[in-house]
PDB file of C-alpha atoms in Angstrom:
ATOM      1  CA  MET A   1      43.468  65.044  -5.175  1.00 92.00           C
ATOM      2  CA  LEU A   2      43.248  64.238  -1.053  1.00 96.00           C
ATOM      3  CA  SER A   3      41.758  66.873   0.388  1.00 95.00           C
ATOM      4  CA  SER A   4      43.568  69.133   2.741  1.00 98.00           C
ATOM      5  CA  GLY A   5      42.105  69.283   6.604  1.00 97.00           C
ATOM      6  CA  VAL A   6      41.256  66.241   8.495  1.00 97.00           C
ATOM      7  CA  PRO A   7      40.540  62.879   6.274  1.00 97.00           C
ATOM      8  CA  THR A   8      37.142  61.830   6.367  1.00 97.00           C
ATOM      9  CA  ARG A   9      36.407  57.759   6.623  1.00 96.00           C
ATOM     10  CA  GLU A  10      35.020  57.817   3.343  1.00 96.00           C
ATOM     11  CA  GLU A  11      37.777  58.945   1.294  1.00 96.00           C
ATOM     12  CA  TYR A  12      40.782  57.210   3.308  1.00 95.00           C
ATOM     13  CA  LEU A  13      38.810  54.229   2.322  1.00 94.00           C
ATOM     14  CA  ARG A  14      39.535  54.916  -0.990  1.00 94.00           C
ATOM     15  CA  LEU A  15      43.487  55.453  -0.935  1.00 94.00           C
ATOM     16  CA  GLU A  16      44.460  51.998  -2.017  1.00 93.00           C
ATOM     17  CA  SER A  17      42.777  52.749  -5.359  1.00 95.00           C
ATOM     18  CA  ASP A  18      44.912  55.773  -6.550  1.00 96.00           C
ATOM     19  CA  PRO A  19      47.609  54.746  -8.705  1.00 96.00           C
ATOM     20  CA  LEU A  20      50.002  57.034  -6.818  1.00 97.00           C
ATOM     21  CA  TYR A  21      49.302  55.127  -3.927  1.00 97.00           C
ATOM     22  CA  GLY A  22      50.274  51.818  -5.689  1.00 96.00           C
ATOM     23  CA  GLU A  23      53.475  53.690  -6.970  1.00 97.00           C
ATOM     24  CA  LEU A  24      54.496  54.667  -3.679  1.00 97.00           C
ATOM     25  CA  LEU A  25      53.940  51.371  -1.807  1.00 95.00           C
ATOM     26  CA  LYS A  26      55.874  49.702  -4.435  1.00 96.00           C
ATOM     27  CA  PHE A  27      58.767  52.144  -3.949  1.00 96.00           C
ATOM     28  CA  SER A  28      58.881  52.036  -0.162  1.00 93.00           C
ATOM     29  CA  ARG A  29      58.992  48.061  -0.176  1.00 92.00           C
ATOM     30  CA  GLU A  30      61.721  47.910  -2.705  1.00 93.00           C
ATOM     31  CA  PHE A  31      63.801  50.744  -1.101  1.00 92.00           C
ATOM     32  CA  GLU A  32      62.909  49.011   2.481  1.00 88.00           C
ATOM     33  CA  ARG A  33      64.572  45.731   0.561  1.00 87.00           C
ATOM     34  CA  GLN A  34      67.634  47.369  -0.469  1.00 87.00           C
ATOM     35  CA  CYS A  35      68.346  49.785   1.967  1.00 85.00           C
ATOM     36  CA  GLN A  36      66.951  48.301   5.492  1.00 74.00           C
ATOM     37  CA  THR A  37      68.852  44.945   4.855  1.00 72.00           C
ATOM     38  CA  GLY A  38      72.003  46.365   3.002  1.00 66.00           C
ATOM     39  CA  SER A  39      73.017  49.124   5.849  1.00 74.00           C
ATOM     40  CA  LYS A  40      73.769  48.800   9.294  1.00 78.00           C
ATOM     41  CA  SER A  41      72.609  52.308  10.437  1.00 81.00           C
ATOM     42  CA  ALA A  42      69.664  51.981   8.363  1.00 77.00           C
ATOM     43  CA  ASN A  43      68.516  49.364  10.262  1.00 74.00           C
ATOM     44  CA  SER A  44      69.343  50.236  13.449  1.00 77.00           C
ATOM     45  CA  TYR A  45      67.642  53.548  12.728  1.00 77.00           C
ATOM     46  CA  SER A  46      64.144  51.673  11.976  1.00 73.00           C
ATOM     47  CA  ILE A  47      64.296  49.411  14.770  1.00 70.00           C
ATOM     48  CA  LYS A  48      63.645  52.756  17.014  1.00 68.00           C
ATOM     49  CA  TRP A  49      60.808  53.626  14.655  1.00 69.00           C
ATOM     50  CA  VAL A  50      59.554  51.385  11.888  1.00 68.00           C
ATOM     51  CA  LYS A  51      60.905  49.778   9.054  1.00 67.00           C
ATOM     52  CA  ASP A  52      58.439  50.819   6.062  1.00 76.00           C
ATOM     53  CA  PRO A  53      56.638  53.850   7.544  1.00 86.00           C
ATOM     54  CA  PHE A  54      54.490  54.453   4.720  1.00 90.00           C
ATOM     55  CA  LEU A  55      52.175  50.994   6.253  1.00 85.00           C
ATOM     56  CA  GLN A  56      51.547  53.557   8.843  1.00 89.00           C
ATOM     57  CA  TRP A  57      47.843  54.666   9.573  1.00 90.00           C
ATOM     58  CA  SER A  58      48.214  57.953   9.105  1.00 94.00           C
ATOM     59  CA  ARG A  59      51.386  58.021   6.741  1.00 94.00           C
ATOM     60  CA  ARG A  60      50.234  56.323   3.762  1.00 94.00           C
ATOM     61  CA  TRP A  61      47.987  59.716   3.529  1.00 97.00           C
ATOM     62  CA  GLU A  62      50.073  62.015   4.285  1.00 98.00           C
ATOM     63  CA  TYR A  63      52.758  60.743   1.968  1.00 98.00           C
ATOM     64  CA  LEU A  64      50.250  60.675  -0.597  1.00 98.00           C
ATOM     65  CA  TYR A  65      48.805  64.043  -0.014  1.00 98.00           C
ATOM     66  CA  THR A  66      52.540  65.371   0.176  1.00 98.00           C
ATOM     67  CA  ALA A  67      53.672  63.767  -2.991  1.00 98.00           C
ATOM     68  CA  GLN A  68      50.240  65.198  -4.957  1.00 97.00           C
ATOM     69  CA  ARG A  69      50.892  68.464  -3.664  1.00 97.00           C
ATOM     70  CA  LEU A  70      54.393  68.811  -4.690  1.00 96.00           C
ATOM     71  CA  MET A  71      54.094  67.165  -8.136  1.00 95.00           C
ATOM     72  CA  GLU A  72      51.036  69.563  -8.702  1.00 95.00           C
ATOM     73  CA  TRP A  73      53.731  72.764  -7.479  1.00 94.00           C
ATOM     74  CA  ALA A  74      56.449  71.650  -9.630  1.00 93.00           C
ATOM     75  CA  ALA A  75      54.891  70.571 -12.975  1.00 90.00           C
ATOM     76  CA  ASP A  76      55.194  74.084 -14.507  1.00 84.00           C
ATOM     77  CA  LYS A  77      59.034  74.367 -13.021  1.00 82.00           C
ATOM     78  CA  GLN A  78      61.553  74.200 -15.806  1.00 73.00           C
ATOM     79  CA  VAL A  79      64.596  74.824 -13.656  1.00 81.00           C
ATOM     80  CA  PRO A  80      66.227  72.972 -10.838  1.00 82.00           C
ATOM     81  CA  THR A  81      64.064  73.553  -7.549  1.00 94.00           C
ATOM     82  CA  LYS A  82      65.411  73.331  -3.947  1.00 96.00           C
ATOM     83  CA  VAL A  83      63.136  71.605  -1.306  1.00 98.00           C
ATOM     84  CA  ILE A  84      63.434  70.936   2.268  1.00 98.00           C
ATOM     85  CA  ASP A  85      61.949  67.947   4.026  1.00 98.00           C
ATOM     86  CA  ALA A  86      62.015  69.626   7.221  1.00 98.00           C
ATOM     87  CA  GLY A  87      62.139  67.115  10.155  1.00 97.00           C
ATOM     88  CA  SER A  88      62.880  64.063   7.716  1.00 96.00           C
ATOM     89  CA  GLY A  89      64.067  61.480  10.067  1.00 94.00           C
ATOM     90  CA  PHE A  90      65.238  58.336   7.518  1.00 93.00           C
ATOM     91  CA  THR A  91      62.424  57.197   5.034  1.00 93.00           C
ATOM     92  CA  PHE A  92      61.798  56.279   1.411  1.00 94.00           C
ATOM     93  CA  PHE A  93      60.384  59.297   0.758  1.00 97.00           C
ATOM     94  CA  PRO A  94      62.600  62.292  -0.356  1.00 97.00           C
ATOM     95  CA  PHE A  95      64.451  59.553  -2.553  1.00 97.00           C
ATOM     96  CA  TYR A  96      60.876  58.581  -4.109  1.00 97.00           C
ATOM     97  CA  LEU A  97      60.181  62.367  -4.950  1.00 97.00           C
ATOM     98  CA  LEU A  98      63.751  62.795  -6.534  1.00 96.00           C
ATOM     99  CA  GLN A  99      63.128  60.223  -9.059  1.00 94.00           C
ATOM    100  CA  ALA A 100      59.318  61.021  -9.629  1.00 95.00           C
ATOM    101  CA  ILE A 101      59.629  64.536 -10.143  1.00 93.00           C
ATOM    102  CA  SER A 102      62.871  66.112 -12.395  1.00 86.00           C
ATOM    103  CA  GLU A 103      64.929  69.335 -11.577  1.00 87.00           C
ATOM    104  CA  LEU A 104      64.085  68.335  -7.867  1.00 94.00           C
ATOM    105  CA  GLU A 105      66.525  68.926  -5.187  1.00 96.00           C
ATOM    106  CA  ILE A 106      65.803  67.737  -1.692  1.00 97.00           C
ATOM    107  CA  TYR A 107      67.716  68.823   1.334  1.00 98.00           C
ATOM    108  CA  CYS A 108      67.066  66.743   4.428  1.00 98.00           C
ATOM    109  CA  PHE A 109      66.862  68.590   7.835  1.00 98.00           C
ATOM    110  CA  ASP A 110      66.684  66.641  10.713  1.00 97.00           C
ATOM    111  CA  ALA A 111      68.578  67.224  14.758  1.00 96.00           C
ATOM    112  CA  ASP A 112      69.123  63.551  14.775  1.00 94.00           C
ATOM    113  CA  PRO A 113      72.657  62.386  13.444  1.00 94.00           C
ATOM    114  CA  THR A 114      71.885  58.846  13.167  1.00 92.00           C
ATOM    115  CA  ALA A 115      68.865  59.836  10.633  1.00 93.00           C
ATOM    116  CA  GLY A 116      71.875  61.630   8.929  1.00 94.00           C
ATOM    117  CA  GLU A 117      74.138  58.220   8.895  1.00 93.00           C
ATOM    118  CA  ALA A 118      71.496  56.135   7.394  1.00 91.00           C
ATOM    119  CA  LEU A 119      70.082  58.271   5.082  1.00 93.00           C
ATOM    120  CA  GLN A 120      74.038  59.238   3.483  1.00 93.00           C
ATOM    121  CA  ASP A 121      74.595  55.368   3.846  1.00 91.00           C
ATOM    122  CA  SER A 122      71.497  54.751   1.570  1.00 92.00           C
ATOM    123  CA  VAL A 123      72.640  57.748  -0.951  1.00 93.00           C
ATOM    124  CA  GLU A 124      75.869  55.685  -1.186  1.00 91.00           C
ATOM    125  CA  LEU A 125      74.501  52.225  -1.660  1.00 89.00           C
ATOM    126  CA  LEU A 126      71.764  53.755  -4.156  1.00 91.00           C
ATOM    127  CA  GLU A 127      74.071  55.954  -5.720  1.00 92.00           C
ATOM    128  CA  ALA A 128      71.699  58.635  -5.642  1.00 93.00           C
ATOM    129  CA  GLY A 129      69.321  60.539  -3.107  1.00 95.00           C
ATOM    130  CA  PRO A 130      68.966  63.991  -0.963  1.00 97.00           C
ATOM    131  CA  GLU A 131      71.554  65.645   0.917  1.00 97.00           C
ATOM    132  CA  PHE A 132      71.342  65.872   4.671  1.00 97.00           C
ATOM    133  CA  TYR A 133      72.064  68.687   7.102  1.00 97.00           C
ATOM    134  CA  LEU A 134      71.683  68.592  10.798  1.00 97.00           C
ATOM    135  CA  GLU A 135      69.494  71.070  11.794  1.00 97.00           C
ATOM    136  CA  ASP A 136      67.407  72.563  14.460  1.00 97.00           C
ATOM    137  CA  LEU A 137      64.301  73.587  13.024  1.00 98.00           C
ATOM    138  CA  GLU A 138      63.516  76.363  15.365  1.00 97.00           C
ATOM    139  CA  ASN A 139      66.625  78.113  14.463  1.00 97.00           C
ATOM    140  CA  LEU A 140      67.705  77.113  11.094  1.00 97.00           C
ATOM    141  CA  SER A 141      71.275  78.052   9.630  1.00 97.00           C
ATOM    142  CA  GLN A 142      69.927  78.993   6.274  1.00 97.00           C
ATOM    143  CA  ASP A 143      69.788  82.202   4.761  1.00 97.00           C
ATOM    144  CA  ASP A 144      66.803  84.143   3.781  1.00 97.00           C
ATOM    145  CA  GLU A 145      64.227  83.360   1.129  1.00 97.00           C
ATOM    146  CA  THR A 146      66.703  80.857  -0.621  1.00 97.00           C
ATOM    147  CA  TYR A 147      64.039  77.779  -0.844  1.00 97.00           C
ATOM    148  CA  ASP A 148      61.408  76.816  -3.490  1.00 96.00           C
ATOM    149  CA  ALA A 149      59.461  74.550  -1.277  1.00 97.00           C
ATOM    150  CA  VAL A 150      59.010  72.836   2.099  1.00 98.00           C
ATOM    151  CA  TYR A 151      57.127  69.875   3.499  1.00 98.00           C
ATOM    152  CA  SER A 152      56.719  68.313   6.857  1.00 98.00           C
ATOM    153  CA  VAL A 153      55.258  65.085   7.751  1.00 97.00           C
ATOM    154  CA  SER A 154      53.872  64.789  10.587  1.00 95.00           C
ATOM    155  CA  VAL A 155      56.726  66.702  12.927  1.00 96.00           C
ATOM    156  CA  ILE A 156      56.372  70.405  13.860  1.00 96.00           C
ATOM    157  CA  GLU A 157      53.837  69.707  16.433  1.00 94.00           C
ATOM    158  CA  HIS A 158      56.292  67.579  18.007  1.00 91.00           C
ATOM    159  CA  THR A 159      58.509  70.579  18.474  1.00 94.00           C
ATOM    160  CA  LYS A 160      58.946  72.700  21.521  1.00 93.00           C
ATOM    161  CA  ASN A 161      57.859  75.724  19.907  1.00 96.00           C
ATOM    162  CA  PRO A 162      55.880  75.014  16.337  1.00 96.00           C
ATOM    163  CA  GLN A 163      55.096  78.551  16.127  1.00 97.00           C
ATOM    164  CA  LYS A 164      58.848  79.199  15.927  1.00 97.00           C
ATOM    165  CA  VAL A 165      59.378  76.475  13.590  1.00 98.00           C
ATOM    166  CA  VAL A 166      56.366  77.820  10.760  1.00 98.00           C
ATOM    167  CA  ASP A 167      58.502  81.511  11.290  1.00 98.00           C
ATOM    168  CA  GLU A 168      61.797  80.045  10.294  1.00 98.00           C
ATOM    169  CA  ILE A 169      60.221  78.003   7.078  1.00 98.00           C
ATOM    170  CA  ASN A 170      58.433  81.185   6.505  1.00 98.00           C
ATOM    171  CA  ARG A 171      61.760  83.053   6.610  1.00 98.00           C
ATOM    172  CA  VAL A 172      63.904  80.229   4.462  1.00 98.00           C
ATOM    173  CA  LEU A 173      61.054  80.138   1.425  1.00 98.00           C
ATOM    174  CA  LYS A 174      61.360  82.260  -1.574  1.00 96.00           C
ATOM    175  CA  PRO A 175      58.050  84.434  -1.847  1.00 96.00           C
ATOM    176  CA  GLY A 176      55.456  82.507  -3.375  1.00 94.00           C
ATOM    177  CA  GLY A 177      57.262  79.148  -2.341  1.00 95.00           C
ATOM    178  CA  VAL A 178      55.096  76.027  -1.495  1.00 97.00           C
ATOM    179  CA  PHE A 179      54.446  74.732   2.435  1.00 98.00           C
ATOM    180  CA  ILE A 180      52.784  71.066   2.780  1.00 98.00           C
ATOM    181  CA  CYS A 181      52.543  70.250   6.154  1.00 97.00           C
ATOM    182  CA  THR A 182      50.822  67.433   8.035  1.00 97.00           C
ATOM    183  CA  PHE A 183      50.481  66.626  11.909  1.00 95.00           C
ATOM    184  CA  ASP A 184      49.147  64.774  14.318  1.00 95.00           C
ATOM    185  CA  ILE A 185      46.113  65.622  16.784  1.00 96.00           C
ATOM    186  CA  SER A 186      45.774  64.173  20.086  1.00 93.00           C
ATOM    187  CA  PHE A 187      42.346  64.156  21.902  1.00 93.00           C
ATOM    188  CA  GLU A 188      44.065  63.927  25.543  1.00 88.00           C
ATOM    189  CA  SER A 189      44.352  67.322  27.248  1.00 85.00           C
ATOM    190  CA  ARG A 190      47.826  66.691  28.487  1.00 82.00           C
ATOM    191  CA  SER A 191      49.127  65.960  25.253  1.00 85.00           C
ATOM    192  CA  PRO A 192      51.612  68.196  23.225  1.00 85.00           C
ATOM    193  CA  MET A 193      49.546  67.908  20.155  1.00 90.00           C
ATOM    194  CA  TYR A 194      45.908  68.133  22.092  1.00 93.00           C
ATOM    195  CA  THR A 195      43.456  69.970  19.659  1.00 94.00           C
ATOM    196  CA  ARG A 196      43.554  73.377  21.279  1.00 92.00           C
ATOM    197  CA  ARG A 197      47.478  73.430  20.672  1.00 93.00           C
ATOM    198  CA  VAL A 198      47.050  72.344  17.401  1.00 94.00           C
ATOM    199  CA  GLU A 199      44.701  74.940  16.627  1.00 95.00           C
ATOM    200  CA  LYS A 200      46.496  77.751  17.557  1.00 95.00           C
ATOM    201  CA  LEU A 201      49.289  76.219  15.195  1.00 96.00           C
ATOM    202  CA  VAL A 202      46.980  76.013  12.294  1.00 96.00           C
ATOM    203  CA  ASP A 203      45.790  79.578  13.257  1.00 97.00           C
ATOM    204  CA  HIS A 204      49.751  80.810  13.352  1.00 97.00           C
ATOM    205  CA  ILE A 205      50.051  78.993   9.510  1.00 97.00           C
ATOM    206  CA  VAL A 206      46.872  80.561   8.111  1.00 96.00           C
ATOM    207  CA  SER A 207      47.747  84.064   9.573  1.00 97.00           C
ATOM    208  CA  THR A 208      51.738  83.387   7.873  1.00 97.00           C
ATOM    209  CA  PHE A 209      51.045  82.024   4.868  1.00 98.00           C
ATOM    210  CA  ASP A 210      48.425  82.142   2.020  1.00 97.00           C
ATOM    211  CA  VAL A 211      46.421  79.114   2.643  1.00 97.00           C
ATOM    212  CA  SER A 212      44.893  76.633  -0.301  1.00 96.00           C
ATOM    213  CA  SER A 213      41.363  77.571  -0.714  1.00 95.00           C
ATOM    214  CA  ASP A 214      39.953  73.318  -0.155  1.00 95.00           C
ATOM    215  CA  LEU A 215      40.806  74.130   3.562  1.00 96.00           C
ATOM    216  CA  GLU A 216      37.544  74.425   5.150  1.00 94.00           C
ATOM    217  CA  PRO A 217      37.771  75.608   8.989  1.00 94.00           C
ATOM    218  CA  ILE A 218      38.061  73.007  11.339  1.00 95.00           C
ATOM    219  CA  SER A 219      36.239  72.752  14.450  1.00 95.00           C
ATOM    220  CA  PHE A 220      38.896  71.155  16.520  1.00 95.00           C
ATOM    221  CA  GLY A 221      36.820  71.479  19.952  1.00 93.00           C
ATOM    222  CA  SER A 222      34.445  68.760  18.496  1.00 96.00           C
ATOM    223  CA  LEU A 223      36.779  66.336  16.648  1.00 96.00           C
ATOM    224  CA  PRO A 224      36.716  63.690  19.235  1.00 94.00           C
ATOM    225  CA  GLU A 225      33.141  63.250  18.674  1.00 95.00           C
ATOM    226  CA  ASN A 226      33.112  63.327  14.684  1.00 97.00           C
ATOM    227  CA  PRO A 227      31.927  60.360  13.583  1.00 96.00           C
ATOM    228  CA  ASP A 228      33.117  61.058  10.304  1.00 97.00           C
ATOM    229  CA  ILE A 229      36.622  61.670  10.602  1.00 97.00           C
ATOM    230  CA  VAL A 230      39.578  58.999  10.708  1.00 96.00           C
ATOM    231  CA  THR A 231      41.134  58.315  14.328  1.00 95.00           C
ATOM    232  CA  THR A 232      42.995  55.409  16.038  1.00 92.00           C
ATOM    233  CA  GLN A 233      40.009  53.765  17.417  1.00 89.00           C
ATOM    234  CA  TRP A 234      38.296  53.518  14.285  1.00 92.00           C
ATOM    235  CA  ASN A 235      41.541  52.367  12.433  1.00 89.00           C
ATOM    236  CA  THR A 236      41.706  49.612  15.077  1.00 85.00           C
ATOM    237  CA  GLU A 237      38.290  48.455  14.379  1.00 85.00           C
ATOM    238  CA  THR A 238      37.847  48.791  10.441  1.00 85.00           C
ATOM    239  CA  VAL A 239      40.875  49.377   8.417  1.00 79.00           C
ATOM    240  CA  ARG A 240      43.643  47.851  10.964  1.00 72.00           C
ATOM    241  CA  ALA A 241      46.543  49.611   9.464  1.00 68.00           C
ATOM    242  CA  GLY A 242      49.765  50.072  10.767  1.00 78.00           C
ATOM    243  CA  LEU A 243      49.465  52.387  14.031  1.00 72.00           C
ATOM    244  CA  PRO A 244      53.265  53.794  15.182  1.00 64.00           C
ATOM    245  CA  TRP A 245      52.961  51.976  18.636  1.00 65.00           C
ATOM    246  CA  ARG A 246      54.994  48.450  18.795  1.00 65.00           C
ATOM    247  CA  GLN A 247      53.971  47.832  21.795  1.00 70.00           C
ATOM    248  CA  PRO A 248      50.613  49.490  22.685  1.00 72.00           C
ATOM    249  CA  LEU A 249      50.348  48.015  26.346  1.00 75.00           C
ATOM    250  CA  LEU A 250      53.663  49.594  27.567  1.00 77.00           C
ATOM    251  CA  VAL A 251      52.688  52.903  26.138  1.00 68.00           C
ATOM    252  CA  TRP A 252      49.423  52.576  27.860  1.00 71.00           C
ATOM    253  CA  ALA A 253      50.968  52.171  31.061  1.00 82.00           C
ATOM    254  CA  TYR A 254      53.717  54.900  30.519  1.00 73.00           C
ATOM    255  CA  ASP A 255      50.975  56.912  29.715  1.00 73.00           C
ATOM    256  CA  ALA A 256      48.875  56.015  33.194  1.00 78.00           C
ATOM    257  CA  LEU A 257      52.009  56.169  35.265  1.00 81.00           C
ATOM    258  CA  ARG A 258      52.361  60.056  33.907  1.00 76.00           C
ATOM    259  CA  GLY A 259      48.304  61.205  34.681  1.00 77.00           C
ATOM    260  CA  ARG A 260      46.950  60.281  31.017  1.00 75.00           C
ATOM    261  CA  PHE A 261      44.978  57.446  32.152  1.00 77.00           C
ATOM    262  CA  ARG A 262      42.524  56.102  29.294  1.00 76.00           C
ATOM    263  CA  ARG A 263      39.801  53.401  28.916  1.00 75.00           C
ATOM    264  CA  THR A 264      41.075  52.727  25.466  1.00 77.00           C
ATOM    265  CA  LEU A 265      44.327  50.794  24.534  1.00 73.00           C
ATOM    266  CA  TYR A 266      45.744  53.281  21.829  1.00 78.00           C
ATOM    267  CA  ARG A 267      45.985  56.749  22.151  1.00 79.00           C
ATOM    268  CA  PRO A 268      43.218  58.891  20.491  1.00 88.00           C
ATOM    269  CA  MET A 269      44.226  61.140  17.855  1.00 92.00           C
ATOM    270  CA  THR A 270      43.704  62.156  14.328  1.00 96.00           C
ATOM    271  CA  PHE A 271      45.789  64.025  11.886  1.00 97.00           C
ATOM    272  CA  CYS A 272      45.590  66.989   9.512  1.00 97.00           C
ATOM    273  CA  CYS A 273      47.142  68.084   5.936  1.00 98.00           C
ATOM    274  CA  LEU A 274      47.104  71.303   4.739  1.00 98.00           C
ATOM    275  CA  THR A 275      49.235  73.394   1.583  1.00 98.00           C
ATOM    276  CA  ALA A 276      50.318  77.195   1.808  1.00 98.00           C
ATOM    277  CA  THR A 277      52.334  79.514  -0.033  1.00 97.00           C
ATOM    278  CA  ARG A 278      54.721  81.926   1.370  1.00 97.00           C
ATOM    279  CA  LYS A 279      53.109  85.601   0.724  1.00 95.00           C
ATOM    280  CA  GLN A 280      54.880  87.993  -2.040  1.00 88.00           C
ATOM    281  CA  ASP A 281      56.580  90.751  -0.432  1.00 75.00           C
TER     282      ASP A 281
END
């Protein structure tokens, strides 16, 4: 079971030895082969991001972490459970979870209609899959206490009001429902994902939910100097897993023009994962 919090380099280097990692990798590649080539909308969506997000530096950890936690939570569930993929975009992941965990119903929420088109085309192609809802995560149209679980992979920190998103997730979750969340952390003060802003988000989650006991206190201010954690810079020098910028030089120039000049080519970042439970009324 992967740890909550900011991943260490030592644990990250053991990722590929986990059998579930191999299972996810195999499924994601088969999904890409079937859906990216068989659907124009899916192929178009991948152009503006990536074809196989599982190969990205943080996602390979985040997907495994989320799958492990959701599987553990669902192990003793005997009735259909309703799960939200909050800010789903279009990926293999909800399709994988549906075939890996029985009695699961997944509802993909996203504000991008092109993600819904790609997802729906893949559902028709595979004759199975999640349902898609065009939703604003800061103002969900769903009723109170209607879902059993919510997971969100590197989305909430990119929204205009992350704390409002957390409140909405808390509202639609049933008491005792699980919330699995991952998010990027930037070391640049002008980034919306800057360490201090993410620290406020984590503090809000901790005060709103019952957080799992394996989440140890995070010293956000010292993360940039921490030699033990996974960062984009360390990744480029060692593991060389895919980074989310197809043309990093253009990204560097764009950031410089906006006053975010840096000495390194890639944006200095790490990421974090946590699992929480909605408090009982």
